[in-house]
Coordinates of N, CA and C in Angstrom, one line a residue:
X1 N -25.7 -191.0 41.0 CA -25.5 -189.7 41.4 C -26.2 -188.8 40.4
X2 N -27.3 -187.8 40.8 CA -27.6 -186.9 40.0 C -27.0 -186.3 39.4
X3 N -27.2 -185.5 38.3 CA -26.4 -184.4 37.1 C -26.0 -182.9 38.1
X4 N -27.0 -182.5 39.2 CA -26.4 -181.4 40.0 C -25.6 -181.6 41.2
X5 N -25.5 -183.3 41.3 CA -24.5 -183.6 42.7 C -23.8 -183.9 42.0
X6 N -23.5 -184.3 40.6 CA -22.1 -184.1 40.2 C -21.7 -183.2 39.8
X7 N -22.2 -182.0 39.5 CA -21.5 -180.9 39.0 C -21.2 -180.2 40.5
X8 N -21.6 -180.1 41.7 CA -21.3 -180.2 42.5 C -19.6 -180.2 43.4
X9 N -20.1 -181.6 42.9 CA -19.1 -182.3 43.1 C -17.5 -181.5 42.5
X10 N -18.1 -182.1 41.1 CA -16.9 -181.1 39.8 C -16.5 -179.9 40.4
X11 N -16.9 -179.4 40.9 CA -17.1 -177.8 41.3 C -16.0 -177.5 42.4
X12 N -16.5 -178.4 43.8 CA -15.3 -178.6 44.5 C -14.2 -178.8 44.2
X13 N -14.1 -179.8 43.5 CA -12.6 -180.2 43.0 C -12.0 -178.9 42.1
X14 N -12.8 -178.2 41.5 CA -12.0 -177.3 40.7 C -11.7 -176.4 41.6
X15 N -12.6 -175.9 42.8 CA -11.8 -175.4 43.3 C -10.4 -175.4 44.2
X16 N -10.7 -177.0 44.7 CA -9.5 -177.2 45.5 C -8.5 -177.4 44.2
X17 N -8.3 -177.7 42.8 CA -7.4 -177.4 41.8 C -7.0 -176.2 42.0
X18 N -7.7 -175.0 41.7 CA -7.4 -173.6 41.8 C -6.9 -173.4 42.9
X19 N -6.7 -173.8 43.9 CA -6.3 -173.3 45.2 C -4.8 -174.0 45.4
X20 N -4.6 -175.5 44.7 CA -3.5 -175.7 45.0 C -2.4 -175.1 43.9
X21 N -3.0 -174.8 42.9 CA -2.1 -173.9 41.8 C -2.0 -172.8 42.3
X22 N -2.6 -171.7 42.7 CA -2.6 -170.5 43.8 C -1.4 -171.0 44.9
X23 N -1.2 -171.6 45.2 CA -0.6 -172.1 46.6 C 1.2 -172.6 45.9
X24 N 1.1 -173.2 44.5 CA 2.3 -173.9 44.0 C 3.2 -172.8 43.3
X25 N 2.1 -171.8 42.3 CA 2.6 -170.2 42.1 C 3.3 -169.7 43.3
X26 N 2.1 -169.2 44.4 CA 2.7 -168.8 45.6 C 4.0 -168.9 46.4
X27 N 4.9 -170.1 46.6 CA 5.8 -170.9 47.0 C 6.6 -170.9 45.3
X28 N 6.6 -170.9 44.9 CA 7.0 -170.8 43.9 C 8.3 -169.5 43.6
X29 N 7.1 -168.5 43.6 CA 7.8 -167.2 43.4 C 8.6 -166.7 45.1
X30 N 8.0 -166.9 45.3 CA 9.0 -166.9 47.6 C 10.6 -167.7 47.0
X31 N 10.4 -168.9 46.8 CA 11.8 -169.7 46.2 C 13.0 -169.1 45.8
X32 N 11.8 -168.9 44.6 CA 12.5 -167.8 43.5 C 13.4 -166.5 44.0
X33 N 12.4 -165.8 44.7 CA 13.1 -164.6 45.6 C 14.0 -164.9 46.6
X34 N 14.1 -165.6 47.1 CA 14.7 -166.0 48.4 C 16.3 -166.4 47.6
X35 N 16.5 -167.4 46.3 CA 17.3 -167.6 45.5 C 17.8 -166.3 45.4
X36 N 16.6 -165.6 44.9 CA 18.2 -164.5 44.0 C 18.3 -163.5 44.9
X37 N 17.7 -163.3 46.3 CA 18.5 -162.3 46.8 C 20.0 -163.0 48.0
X38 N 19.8 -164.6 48.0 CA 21.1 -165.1 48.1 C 22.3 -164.8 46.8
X39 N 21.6 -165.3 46.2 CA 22.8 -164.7 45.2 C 23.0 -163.6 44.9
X40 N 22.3 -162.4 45.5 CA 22.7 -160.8 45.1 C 23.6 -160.5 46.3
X41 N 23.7 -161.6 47.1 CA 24.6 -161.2 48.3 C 26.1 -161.9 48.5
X42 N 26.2 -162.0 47.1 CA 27.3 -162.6 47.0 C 28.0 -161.8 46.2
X43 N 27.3 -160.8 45.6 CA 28.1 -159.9 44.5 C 28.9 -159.0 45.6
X44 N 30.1 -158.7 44.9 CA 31.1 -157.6 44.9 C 31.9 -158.4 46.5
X45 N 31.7 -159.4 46.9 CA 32.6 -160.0 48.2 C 33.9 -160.6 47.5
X46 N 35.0 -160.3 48.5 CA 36.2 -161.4 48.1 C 35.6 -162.9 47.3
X47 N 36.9 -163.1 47.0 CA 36.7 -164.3 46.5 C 37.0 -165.6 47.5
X48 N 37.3 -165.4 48.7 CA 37.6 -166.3 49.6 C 37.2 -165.8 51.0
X49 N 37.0 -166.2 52.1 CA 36.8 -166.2 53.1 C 35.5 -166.6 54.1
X50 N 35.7 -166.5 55.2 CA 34.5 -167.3 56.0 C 33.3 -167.1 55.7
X51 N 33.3 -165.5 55.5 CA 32.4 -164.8 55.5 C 31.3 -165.4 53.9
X52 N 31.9 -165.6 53.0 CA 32.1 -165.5 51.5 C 31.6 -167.1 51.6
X53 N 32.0 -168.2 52.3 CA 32.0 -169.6 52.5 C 30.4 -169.8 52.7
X54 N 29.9 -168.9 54.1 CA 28.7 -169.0 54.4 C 27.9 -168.5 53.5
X55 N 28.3 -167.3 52.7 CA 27.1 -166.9 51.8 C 26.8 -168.0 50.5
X56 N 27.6 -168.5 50.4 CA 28.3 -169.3 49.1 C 27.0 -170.5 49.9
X57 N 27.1 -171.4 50.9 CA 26.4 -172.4 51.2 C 25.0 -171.6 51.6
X58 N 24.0 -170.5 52.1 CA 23.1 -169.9 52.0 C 22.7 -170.2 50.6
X59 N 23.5 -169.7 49.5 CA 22.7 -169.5 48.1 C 22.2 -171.0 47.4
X60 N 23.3 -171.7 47.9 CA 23.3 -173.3 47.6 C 21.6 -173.7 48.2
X61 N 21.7 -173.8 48.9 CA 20.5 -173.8 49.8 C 19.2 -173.3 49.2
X62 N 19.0 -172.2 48.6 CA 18.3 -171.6 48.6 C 17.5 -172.0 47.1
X63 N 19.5 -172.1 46.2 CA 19.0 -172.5 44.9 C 18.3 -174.0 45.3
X64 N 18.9 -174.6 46.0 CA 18.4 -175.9 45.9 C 16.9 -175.8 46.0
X65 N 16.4 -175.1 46.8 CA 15.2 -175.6 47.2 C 14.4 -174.9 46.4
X66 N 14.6 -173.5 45.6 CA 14.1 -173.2 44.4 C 14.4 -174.3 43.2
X67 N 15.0 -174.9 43.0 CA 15.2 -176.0 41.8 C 14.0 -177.3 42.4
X68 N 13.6 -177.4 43.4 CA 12.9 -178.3 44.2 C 11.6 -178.3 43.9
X69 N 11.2 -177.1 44.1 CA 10.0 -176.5 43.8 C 9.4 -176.1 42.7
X70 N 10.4 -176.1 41.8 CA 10.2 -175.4 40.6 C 9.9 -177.2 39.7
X71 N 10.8 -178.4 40.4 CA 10.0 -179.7 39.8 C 9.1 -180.3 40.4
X72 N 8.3 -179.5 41.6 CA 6.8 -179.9 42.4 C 6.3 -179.7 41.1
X73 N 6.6 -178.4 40.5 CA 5.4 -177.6 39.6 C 5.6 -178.0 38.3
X74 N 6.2 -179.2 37.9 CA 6.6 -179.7 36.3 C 7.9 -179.4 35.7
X75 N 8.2 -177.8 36.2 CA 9.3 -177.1 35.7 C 10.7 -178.2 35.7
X76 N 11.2 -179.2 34.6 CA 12.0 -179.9 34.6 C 13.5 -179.3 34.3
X77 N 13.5 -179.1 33.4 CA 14.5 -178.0 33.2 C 15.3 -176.8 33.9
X78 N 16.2 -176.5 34.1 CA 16.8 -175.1 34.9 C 18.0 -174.3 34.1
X79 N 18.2 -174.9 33.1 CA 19.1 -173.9 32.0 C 18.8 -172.7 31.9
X80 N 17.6 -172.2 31.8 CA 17.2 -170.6 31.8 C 17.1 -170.1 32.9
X81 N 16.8 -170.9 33.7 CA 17.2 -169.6 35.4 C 18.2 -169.7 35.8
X82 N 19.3 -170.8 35.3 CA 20.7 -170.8 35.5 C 21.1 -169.2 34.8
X83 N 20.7 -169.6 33.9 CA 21.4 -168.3 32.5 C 20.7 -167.0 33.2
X84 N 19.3 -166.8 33.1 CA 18.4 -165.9 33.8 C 18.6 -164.9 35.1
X85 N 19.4 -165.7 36.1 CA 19.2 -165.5 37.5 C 21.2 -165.1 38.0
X86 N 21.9 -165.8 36.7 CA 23.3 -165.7 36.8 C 23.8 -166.3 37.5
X87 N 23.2 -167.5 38.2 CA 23.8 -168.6 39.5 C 25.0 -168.9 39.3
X88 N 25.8 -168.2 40.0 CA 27.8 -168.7 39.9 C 27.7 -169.8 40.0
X89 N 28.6 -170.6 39.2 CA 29.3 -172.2 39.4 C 29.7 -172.5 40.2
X90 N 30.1 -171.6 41.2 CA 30.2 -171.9 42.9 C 28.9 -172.6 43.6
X91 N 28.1 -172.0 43.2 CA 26.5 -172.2 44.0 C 26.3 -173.1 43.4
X92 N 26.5 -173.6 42.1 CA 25.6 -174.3 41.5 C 26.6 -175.9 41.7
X93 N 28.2 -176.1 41.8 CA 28.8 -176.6 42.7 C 28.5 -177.3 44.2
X94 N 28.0 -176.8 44.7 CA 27.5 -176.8 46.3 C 26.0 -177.5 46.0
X95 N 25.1 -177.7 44.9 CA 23.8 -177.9 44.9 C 23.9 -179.5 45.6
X96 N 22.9 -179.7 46.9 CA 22.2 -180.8 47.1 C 23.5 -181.2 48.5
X97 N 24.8 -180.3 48.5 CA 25.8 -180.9 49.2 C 25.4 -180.4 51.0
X98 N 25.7 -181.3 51.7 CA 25.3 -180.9 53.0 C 26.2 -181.1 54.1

């Protein structure tokens, strides 16, 4: 392979790298939002009822799938978006349950 068909080559690949980091950022931060405005909708409700039950398994959900995504992208760890984002022990309770 020549020196210009491989850099070529190189070339593509970096960009399909850039594109899937673009894309893992992307989905990433959606997650992210989608988490915490479940859990902003859980502020100021009773502490019990149907209503409060459903939001409680939305956030669960939501975190779950932000905690999901966040280890597509390496992110191993979740102690600081626990702490960060204020995920009640209720939600964080409920993670993975179906």
């Amino acid at each position: 392979m020549s020196a210009s068909a491989n850099s070529r080559l190189q070339t593509g690949v970096q960009v399909l790298d850039y594109e899937l980091a673009e894309e893992m950022a992307t989905s990433l931060g959606s997650a992210g939002r989608s988490a915490e405005e479940a859990i902003a909708a859980l502020e100021g409700l009773p502490e019990t009822g149907a209503h409060r039950e459903k939001l409680l398994k939305i956030a669960a959900e939501a975190v779950y799938a932000y905690f999901i995504q966040r280890e597509l992208c390496g992110l191993k760890r979740h102690d600081d978006v626990i702490r960060d984002m204020g995920i009640p022990r209720m939600v964080l309770a409920r993670l993975g349950a179906r």
